[in-house]
Amino acid sequence: AIAASYQRSCAALDDGRVACWPHDRHDHVSFTEARAVAVGPGARCAIDARGGLRCDGLAEGLAWSGVTDVAVGTGVVCAIVEG
């Protein structure tokens, strides 16, 4: 999966890691088992294989479960949650 914003682009790699370009000194979360990724101004989020959502940057500390899709915008993170 690939996501892009005007600041950077990110990809969920086959091994579950997330790689972003350009690398940002504010990237604090180490994403593992990522199956989807979303990126926006100042934040990136990834959904893992179990539907867990983790974010960094301006959305650092945000963590939800049961997530099937996510979008990151300017100052907002929107997710579709099962149930």
Coordinates of C-alpha atoms in Angstrom, one line a residue:
A1 CA 0.0 0.0 0.0
I2 CA 1.2 3.5 -0.8
A3 CA 0.0 6.9 0.5
A4 CA 1.2 10.4 -0.4
S5 CA 0.8 14.0 0.7
Y6 CA 2.5 17.2 -0.3
Q7 CA 5.1 16.7 2.4
R8 CA 6.0 13.0 1.9
S9 CA 5.1 9.6 0.6
C10 CA 4.9 6.4 2.6
A11 CA 4.6 2.7 1.7
A12 CA 3.6 -0.4 3.7
L13 CA 6.4 -2.8 2.6
D14 CA 6.0 -6.6 2.1
D15 CA 7.8 -7.3 5.4
G16 CA 5.3 -5.1 7.3
R17 CA 7.5 -2.1 7.9
V18 CA 6.6 1.4 6.8
A19 CA 9.1 3.4 4.7
C20 CA 8.6 7.2 4.1
W21 CA 10.3 9.7 1.8
P22 CA 11.8 12.0 2.7
H23 CA 12.6 10.7 6.2
D24 CA 11.3 13.0 8.9
R25 CA 13.0 13.6 12.2
H26 CA 9.5 13.5 13.8
D27 CA 8.9 9.9 12.8
H28 CA 8.8 8.3 16.2
V29 CA 6.6 5.2 15.9
S30 CA 8.2 2.1 14.6
F31 CA 5.5 0.5 12.5
T32 CA 5.5 -3.3 12.1
E33 CA 3.1 -5.7 10.5
A34 CA 1.5 -2.7 8.5
R35 CA -0.9 -3.7 5.8
A36 CA -2.1 -0.1 5.0
V37 CA -0.7 3.3 5.5
A38 CA -2.1 6.9 5.4
V39 CA -0.1 10.1 5.4
G40 CA -1.1 13.7 5.8
P41 CA 0.4 17.1 6.8
G42 CA 2.5 16.3 9.9
A43 CA 1.3 12.8 10.6
R44 CA 1.3 9.2 9.3
C45 CA -0.8 6.3 10.4
A46 CA -0.7 2.5 9.7
I47 CA -3.1 -0.3 10.2
D48 CA -1.5 -3.6 11.3
A49 CA -2.6 -7.1 10.4
R50 CA -5.0 -7.3 13.4
G51 CA -6.7 -4.0 12.6
G52 CA -4.8 -2.0 15.1
L53 CA -4.1 1.7 14.2
R54 CA -1.0 3.6 15.3
C55 CA 0.0 7.1 14.4
D56 CA 3.0 9.4 14.8
G57 CA 3.8 13.1 14.2
L58 CA 1.0 15.4 15.1
A59 CA -1.3 12.4 15.8
E60 CA 1.4 10.6 18.0
G61 CA -0.2 8.4 20.6
L62 CA -3.4 7.8 18.7
A63 CA -4.2 4.1 18.8
W64 CA -7.5 2.4 17.9
S65 CA -8.5 -1.2 17.2
G66 CA -10.8 -2.9 14.7
V67 CA -9.8 -0.4 12.0
T68 CA -10.4 -1.3 8.3
D69 CA -9.4 1.9 6.6
V70 CA -7.9 5.3 7.6
A71 CA -7.3 8.7 6.1
V72 CA -5.1 11.6 7.4
G73 CA -5.9 15.2 6.7
T74 CA -4.9 18.6 8.1
G75 CA -5.4 18.2 11.8
V76 CA -7.7 15.2 11.5
V77 CA -7.5 11.4 11.3
C78 CA -10.6 9.5 10.1
A79 CA -11.0 5.8 10.4
I80 CA -13.6 3.1 9.5
V81 CA -13.9 0.9 12.6
E82 CA -15.6 -2.6 12.6
G83 CA -18.7 -2.9 14.8

